[in-house]
PDB file of C-alpha atoms in Angstrom:
ATOM      1  CA  UNK E1226       0.000   0.000   0.000  1.00  0.00           C
ATOM      2  CA  UNK E1227       1.331   3.434  -0.863  1.00  0.00           C
ATOM      3  CA  UNK E1228       0.229   6.917   0.049  1.00  0.00           C
ATOM      4  CA  UNK E1229       1.381  10.237  -1.341  1.00  0.00           C
ATOM      5  CA  UNK E1230       0.373  13.413   0.454  1.00  0.00           C
ATOM      6  CA  UNK E1231       3.391  15.486  -0.545  1.00  0.00           C
ATOM      7  CA  UNK E1232       2.305  18.693  -2.304  1.00  0.00           C
ATOM      8  CA  UNK E1233       5.945  19.796  -2.405  1.00  0.00           C
ATOM      9  CA  UNK E1234       6.882  16.774  -4.530  1.00  0.00           C
ATOM     10  CA  UNK E1235       3.730  16.148  -6.566  1.00  0.00           C
ATOM     11  CA  UNK E1236       3.415  12.688  -8.073  1.00  0.00           C
ATOM     12  CA  UNK E1237       6.456  11.366  -6.211  1.00  0.00           C
ATOM     13  CA  UNK E1238       6.184   7.944  -4.601  1.00  0.00           C
ATOM     14  CA  UNK E1239       9.384   6.426  -3.275  1.00  0.00           C
ATOM     15  CA  UNK E1240       7.779   2.982  -3.347  1.00  0.00           C
ATOM     16  CA  UNK E1241       7.590   3.163  -7.140  1.00  0.00           C
ATOM     17  CA  UNK E1242      11.301   2.250  -6.959  1.00  0.00           C
ATOM     18  CA  UNK E1243      10.467  -1.106  -5.378  1.00  0.00           C
ATOM     19  CA  UNK E1244      11.667  -3.207  -8.338  1.00  0.00           C
ATOM     20  CA  UNK E1245      14.311  -0.746  -9.543  1.00  0.00           C
ATOM     21  CA  UNK E1246      18.073  -0.761  -8.903  1.00  0.00           C
ATOM     22  CA  UNK E1247      17.460   1.783  -6.106  1.00  0.00           C
ATOM     23  CA  UNK E1248      16.300  -0.959  -3.727  1.00  0.00           C
ATOM     24  CA  UNK E1249      17.868  -4.313  -3.002  1.00  0.00           C
ATOM     25  CA  UNK E1250      16.476  -7.265  -1.068  1.00  0.00           C
ATOM     26  CA  UNK E1251      17.577  -5.898   2.283  1.00  0.00           C
ATOM     27  CA  UNK E1252      15.919  -2.532   1.668  1.00  0.00           C
ATOM     28  CA  UNK E1253      12.703  -4.168   0.472  1.00  0.00           C
ATOM     29  CA  UNK E1254      12.593  -6.406   3.563  1.00  0.00           C
ATOM     30  CA  UNK E1255      12.988  -3.430   5.918  1.00  0.00           C
ATOM     31  CA  UNK E1256      10.339  -1.404   4.105  1.00  0.00           C
ATOM     32  CA  UNK E1257       7.922  -4.329   4.002  1.00  0.00           C
ATOM     33  CA  UNK E1258       8.193  -4.606   7.776  1.00  0.00           C
ATOM     34  CA  UNK E1259       7.545  -0.897   8.272  1.00  0.00           C
ATOM     35  CA  UNK E1260       4.551  -1.022   5.952  1.00  0.00           C
ATOM     36  CA  UNK E1261       2.944  -4.360   6.762  1.00  0.00           C
ATOM     37  CA  UNK E1262       4.302  -5.667  10.081  1.00  0.00           C
ATOM     38  CA  UNK E1263       3.325  -2.979  12.574  1.00  0.00           C
ATOM     39  CA  UNK E1264       3.938  -4.531  16.002  1.00  0.00           C
ATOM     40  CA  UNK E1265       1.208  -5.117  18.548  1.00  0.00           C
ATOM     41  CA  UNK E1266       1.338  -3.672  22.059  1.00  0.00           C
ATOM     42  CA  UNK E1267       3.732  -5.682  24.220  1.00  0.00           C
ATOM     43  CA  UNK E1268       5.352  -3.330  26.746  1.00  0.00           C
ATOM     44  CA  UNK E1269       3.122  -0.398  27.606  1.00  0.00           C
ATOM     45  CA  UNK E1270      -0.053  -0.822  29.627  1.00  0.00           C
ATOM     46  CA  UNK E1271      -3.185   0.095  27.690  1.00  0.00           C
ATOM     47  CA  UNK E1272      -3.531   3.423  29.515  1.00  0.00           C
ATOM     48  CA  UNK E1273       0.116   4.279  28.794  1.00  0.00           C
ATOM     49  CA  UNK E1274      -0.375   3.339  25.128  1.00  0.00           C
ATOM     50  CA  UNK E1275      -3.494   5.517  24.851  1.00  0.00           C
ATOM     51  CA  UNK E1276      -1.695   8.439  26.472  1.00  0.00           C
ATOM     52  CA  UNK E1277       1.336   8.115  24.193  1.00  0.00           C
ATOM     53  CA  UNK E1278      -0.940   7.834  21.162  1.00  0.00           C
ATOM     54  CA  UNK E1279      -2.687  11.064  22.165  1.00  0.00           C
ATOM     55  CA  UNK E1280       0.662  12.806  22.625  1.00  0.00           C
ATOM     56  CA  UNK E1281       1.929  11.606  19.244  1.00  0.00           C
ATOM     57  CA  UNK E1282      -1.226  12.856  17.572  1.00  0.00           C
ATOM     58  CA  UNK E1283      -0.423  16.355  18.857  1.00  0.00           C
ATOM     59  CA  UNK E1284       3.308  16.208  18.119  1.00  0.00           C
ATOM     60  CA  UNK E1285       2.831  14.905  14.574  1.00  0.00           C
ATOM     61  CA  UNK E1286      -0.790  15.452  13.532  1.00  0.00           C
ATOM     62  CA  UNK E1287      -1.766  13.666  10.344  1.00  0.00           C
ATOM     63  CA  UNK E1288      -5.312  14.841   9.561  1.00  0.00           C
ATOM     64  CA  UNK E1289      -4.776  14.480   5.815  1.00  0.00           C
ATOM     65  CA  UNK E1290      -3.986  10.768   6.018  1.00  0.00           C
ATOM     66  CA  UNK E1291      -6.726   8.165   5.804  1.00  0.00           C
ATOM     67  CA  UNK E1292      -4.251   5.841   7.521  1.00  0.00           C
ATOM     68  CA  UNK E1293      -1.741   7.675   9.743  1.00  0.00           C
ATOM     69  CA  UNK E1294       1.877   6.619   9.969  1.00  0.00           C
ATOM     70  CA  UNK E1295       2.071   4.464  13.123  1.00  0.00           C
ATOM     71  CA  UNK E1296       4.361   5.873  15.786  1.00  0.00           C
ATOM     72  CA  UNK E1297       3.241   4.454  19.129  1.00  0.00           C
ATOM     73  CA  UNK E1298       3.611   0.783  18.086  1.00  0.00           C
ATOM     74  CA  UNK E1299       7.257   1.248  17.152  1.00  0.00           C
ATOM     75  CA  UNK E1300       8.065   3.072  20.380  1.00  0.00           C
ATOM     76  CA  UNK E1301       6.409   0.234  22.278  1.00  0.00           C
ATOM     77  CA  UNK E1302       8.503  -2.277  20.301  1.00  0.00           C
ATOM     78  CA  UNK E1303      11.673  -0.322  21.138  1.00  0.00           C
ATOM     79  CA  UNK E1304      10.763  -0.447  24.815  1.00  0.00           C
ATOM     80  CA  UNK E1305       9.842  -4.128  24.692  1.00  0.00           C
ATOM     81  CA  UNK E1306      13.222  -4.928  23.123  1.00  0.00           C
ATOM     82  CA  UNK E1307      14.953  -2.505  25.533  1.00  0.00           C
ATOM     83  CA  UNK E1308      16.707  -1.068  22.477  1.00  0.00           C
ATOM     84  CA  UNK E1309      17.958   2.466  23.007  1.00  0.00           C
ATOM     85  CA  UNK E1310      20.723   4.623  21.577  1.00  0.00           C
ATOM     86  CA  UNK E1311      23.393   3.102  23.781  1.00  0.00           C
ATOM     87  CA  UNK E1312      23.725   6.002  26.184  1.00  0.00           C
ATOM     88  CA  UNK E1313      21.704   8.015  28.683  1.00  0.00           C
ATOM     89  CA  UNK E1314      22.062  11.276  30.535  1.00  0.00           C
ATOM     90  CA  UNK E1315      23.599  10.703  33.972  1.00  0.00           C
ATOM     91  CA  UNK E1316      20.696  12.408  35.726  1.00  0.00           C
ATOM     92  CA  UNK E1317      18.030  10.324  33.934  1.00  0.00           C
ATOM     93  CA  UNK E1318      16.838   6.823  34.868  1.00  0.00           C
ATOM     94  CA  UNK E1319      17.270   3.835  32.522  1.00  0.00           C
ATOM     95  CA  UNK E1320      15.228   4.016  29.329  1.00  0.00           C
ATOM     96  CA  UNK E1321      12.221   1.904  30.257  1.00  0.00           C
ATOM     97  CA  UNK E1322      11.905   3.565  33.658  1.00  0.00           C
ATOM     98  CA  UNK E1323      12.244   7.007  32.061  1.00  0.00           C
ATOM     99  CA  UNK E1324       9.371   6.352  29.676  1.00  0.00           C
ATOM    100  CA  UNK E1325       7.069   5.025  32.399  1.00  0.00           C
ATOM    101  CA  UNK E1326       7.887   7.910  34.728  1.00  0.00           C
ATOM    102  CA  UNK E1327       7.552  10.459  31.931  1.00  0.00           C
ATOM    103  CA  UNK E1328       4.175   9.236  30.728  1.00  0.00           C
ATOM    104  CA  UNK E1329       2.845   9.096  34.294  1.00  0.00           C
ATOM    105  CA  UNK E1330       4.111  12.629  34.918  1.00  0.00           C
ATOM    106  CA  UNK E1331       2.421  13.940  31.755  1.00  0.00           C
ATOM    107  CA  UNK E1332      -0.880  12.520  32.926  1.00  0.00           C
ATOM    108  CA  UNK E1333      -0.391  13.922  36.416  1.00  0.00           C
ATOM    109  CA  UNK E1334       0.536  17.297  34.924  1.00  0.00           C
ATOM    110  CA  UNK E1335      -2.823  17.285  33.164  1.00  0.00           C
ATOM    111  CA  UNK E1336      -4.595  16.449  36.417  1.00  0.00           C
ATOM    112  CA  UNK E1337      -2.747  19.194  38.309  1.00  0.00           C
ATOM    113  CA  UNK E1338      -3.756  21.756  35.678  1.00  0.00           C
ATOM    114  CA  UNK E1339      -7.201  20.590  34.580  1.00  0.00           C
ATOM    115  CA  UNK E1340      -8.432  17.914  36.984  1.00  0.00           C
ATOM    116  CA  UNK E1341      -8.448  15.177  34.336  1.00  0.00           C
ATOM    117  CA  UNK E1342      -5.990  13.016  32.421  1.00  0.00           C
ATOM    118  CA  UNK E1343      -4.209  14.072  29.246  1.00  0.00           C
ATOM    119  CA  UNK E1344      -6.431  12.070  26.897  1.00  0.00           C
ATOM    120  CA  UNK E1345      -9.527  13.894  28.196  1.00  0.00           C
ATOM    121  CA  UNK E1346      -8.149  17.352  27.354  1.00  0.00           C
ATOM    122  CA  UNK E1347      -9.050  19.371  24.283  1.00  0.00           C
ATOM    123  CA  UNK E1348      -6.404  19.510  21.543  1.00  0.00           C
ATOM    124  CA  UNK E1349      -5.594  23.095  22.500  1.00  0.00           C
ATOM    125  CA  UNK E1350      -5.084  22.198  26.149  1.00  0.00           C
ATOM    126  CA  UNK E1351      -2.937  19.223  25.150  1.00  0.00           C
ATOM    127  CA  UNK E1352      -0.759  21.477  23.002  1.00  0.00           C
ATOM    128  CA  UNK E1353      -0.390  23.994  25.825  1.00  0.00           C
ATOM    129  CA  UNK E1354       0.631  21.275  28.252  1.00  0.00           C
ATOM    130  CA  UNK E1355       3.244  19.879  25.861  1.00  0.00           C
ATOM    131  CA  UNK E1356       4.603  23.385  25.345  1.00  0.00           C
ATOM    132  CA  UNK E1357       4.901  23.713  29.113  1.00  0.00           C
ATOM    133  CA  UNK E1358       7.018  20.559  29.149  1.00  0.00           C
ATOM    134  CA  UNK E1359       9.245  21.995  26.433  1.00  0.00           C
ATOM    135  CA  UNK E1360       9.617  25.166  28.530  1.00  0.00           C
ATOM    136  CA  UNK E1361      10.186  23.149  31.720  1.00  0.00           C
ATOM    137  CA  UNK E1362       7.285  25.048  33.283  1.00  0.00           C
ATOM    138  CA  UNK E1363       5.706  22.138  35.111  1.00  0.00           C
ATOM    139  CA  UNK E1364       3.575  21.753  38.228  1.00  0.00           C
ATOM    140  CA  UNK E1365       3.342  18.042  38.911  1.00  0.00           C
ATOM    141  CA  UNK E1366       5.581  16.781  41.749  1.00  0.00           C
ATOM    142  CA  UNK E1367       6.164  13.654  39.665  1.00  0.00           C
ATOM    143  CA  UNK E1368       8.654  15.614  37.556  1.00  0.00           C
ATOM    144  CA  UNK E1369      11.037  15.509  40.514  1.00  0.00           C
ATOM    145  CA  UNK E1370      12.040  12.062  39.254  1.00  0.00           C
ATOM    146  CA  UNK E1371      13.227  13.353  35.870  1.00  0.00           C
ATOM    147  CA  UNK E1372      13.795  16.594  33.968  1.00  0.00           C
ATOM    148  CA  UNK E1373      10.598  17.511  32.094  1.00  0.00           C
ATOM    149  CA  UNK E1374      12.186  19.420  29.212  1.00  0.00           C
ATOM    150  CA  UNK E1375      14.832  16.759  28.682  1.00  0.00           C
ATOM    151  CA  UNK E1376      12.248  13.984  28.637  1.00  0.00           C
ATOM    152  CA  UNK E1377      10.085  15.922  26.210  1.00  0.00           C
ATOM    153  CA  UNK E1378      12.853  16.951  23.820  1.00  0.00           C
ATOM    154  CA  UNK E1379      15.372  14.126  23.909  1.00  0.00           C
ATOM    155  CA  UNK E1380      13.095  11.159  24.554  1.00  0.00           C
ATOM    156  CA  UNK E1381       9.535  11.870  23.510  1.00  0.00           C
ATOM    157  CA  UNK E1382       9.836  14.313  20.593  1.00  0.00           C
ATOM    158  CA  UNK E1383      13.101  12.986  19.166  1.00  0.00           C
ATOM    159  CA  UNK E1384      11.880   9.396  19.223  1.00  0.00           C
ATOM    160  CA  UNK E1385       8.477  10.181  17.714  1.00  0.00           C
ATOM    161  CA  UNK E1386      10.004  12.214  14.883  1.00  0.00           C
ATOM    162  CA  UNK E1387      12.580   9.500  14.240  1.00  0.00           C
ATOM    163  CA  UNK E1388       9.872   6.856  13.908  1.00  0.00           C
ATOM    164  CA  UNK E1389       7.775   9.094  11.658  1.00  0.00           C
ATOM    165  CA  UNK E1390      10.573   9.851   9.213  1.00  0.00           C
ATOM    166  CA  UNK E1391      11.659   6.225   9.072  1.00  0.00           C
ATOM    167  CA  UNK E1392       8.419   5.490   7.215  1.00  0.00           C
ATOM    168  CA  UNK E1393       8.351   5.694   3.395  1.00  0.00           C
ATOM    169  CA  UNK E1394       5.121   7.709   3.372  1.00  0.00           C
ATOM    170  CA  UNK E1395       7.029  10.445   5.202  1.00  0.00           C
ATOM    171  CA  UNK E1396       9.880  10.100   2.695  1.00  0.00           C
ATOM    172  CA  UNK E1397       7.437  11.209  -0.019  1.00  0.00           C
ATOM    173  CA  UNK E1398       6.805  14.445   1.885  1.00  0.00           C
ATOM    174  CA  UNK E1399      10.484  15.413   1.873  1.00  0.00           C
ATOM    175  CA  UNK E1400      11.453  13.915  -1.477  1.00  0.00           C
ATOM    176  CA  UNK E1401      13.777  11.365   0.110  1.00  0.00           C
ATOM    177  CA  UNK E1402      14.777   8.569  -2.239  1.00  0.00           C
ATOM    178  CA  UNK E1403      15.563   5.984   0.397  1.00  0.00           C
ATOM    179  CA  UNK E1404      18.932   4.522   1.305  1.00  0.00           C
ATOM    180  CA  UNK E1405      21.855   5.485  -0.926  1.00  0.00           C
ATOM    181  CA  UNK E1406      22.798   1.801  -1.119  1.00  0.00           C
ATOM    182  CA  UNK E1407      22.823   0.005  -3.476  1.00  0.00           C
ATOM    183  CA  UNK E1408      22.407   2.543  -6.276  1.00  0.00           C
ATOM    184  CA  UNK E1409      24.280   5.490  -4.827  1.00  0.00           C
ATOM    185  CA  UNK E1410      24.116   9.130  -5.872  1.00  0.00           C
ATOM    186  CA  UNK E1411      26.158  10.687  -8.657  1.00  0.00           C
ATOM    187  CA  UNK E1412      25.084  14.318  -9.023  1.00  0.00           C
ATOM    188  CA  UNK E1413      26.063  15.787  -5.678  1.00  0.00           C
ATOM    189  CA  UNK E1414      26.337  19.476  -6.620  1.00  0.00           C
ATOM    190  CA  UNK E1415      24.046  22.226  -5.386  1.00  0.00           C
ATOM    191  CA  UNK E1416      20.579  22.077  -6.983  1.00  0.00           C
ATOM    192  CA  UNK E1417      21.496  18.981  -8.969  1.00  0.00           C
ATOM    193  CA  UNK E1418      19.637  15.709  -8.731  1.00  0.00           C
ATOM    194  CA  UNK E1419      19.838  12.261 -10.186  1.00  0.00           C
ATOM    195  CA  UNK E1420      17.002  11.275 -12.546  1.00  0.00           C
ATOM    196  CA  UNK E1421      15.490   8.913  -9.970  1.00  0.00           C
ATOM    197  CA  UNK E1422      15.259  11.600  -7.258  1.00  0.00           C
ATOM    198  CA  UNK E1423      12.118  13.570  -6.464  1.00  0.00           C
ATOM    199  CA  UNK E1424      11.523  16.823  -8.329  1.00  0.00           C
ATOM    200  CA  UNK E1425      10.451  19.685  -6.091  1.00  0.00           C
ATOM    201  CA  UNK E1426       7.481  21.811  -7.159  1.00  0.00           C
ATOM    202  CA  UNK E1427       8.388  25.417  -7.986  1.00  0.00           C
TER     203      UNK E1427
END
């Protein structure tokens, strides 16, 4: 299944290269997993999953997509596999603990401000709360266990954006042609593109 919502690169669909020299078997296997093998919930509790899904919908809204790019399932899979970036800030707990504490603190922040959980808030109130995290202007005592701005920026936002732009539907939006291997790129000068790259609308 393909989807092209990229007005900046009209008519471009990176998946049209599926059987071309641009993709090899390894690339096709990875893309097939991202497209067709979205993992089920295995680590997060249902309430944590629902909260993270609501957060991701505000961080990366996709109202134009009939089928949004899945973000929460891949974060859950990362947590289930305990697969991080190989480092952590010295003042932050281990990855799994950080995510559980952070999600609980977001929900408690909503309760401190509005008397209800994050998923019950209006989109505007959700956005304002997330902005408060980015500004480290928090009220919940649960943030004493971890730094709110650091959790928001370096864990929540960075991870969600990374998952989003790992998906080929997002590649269409930015005109990304996929991995350079095996085909490679030849025309590397400014404003030059290879024939198989996306052409930006003027």
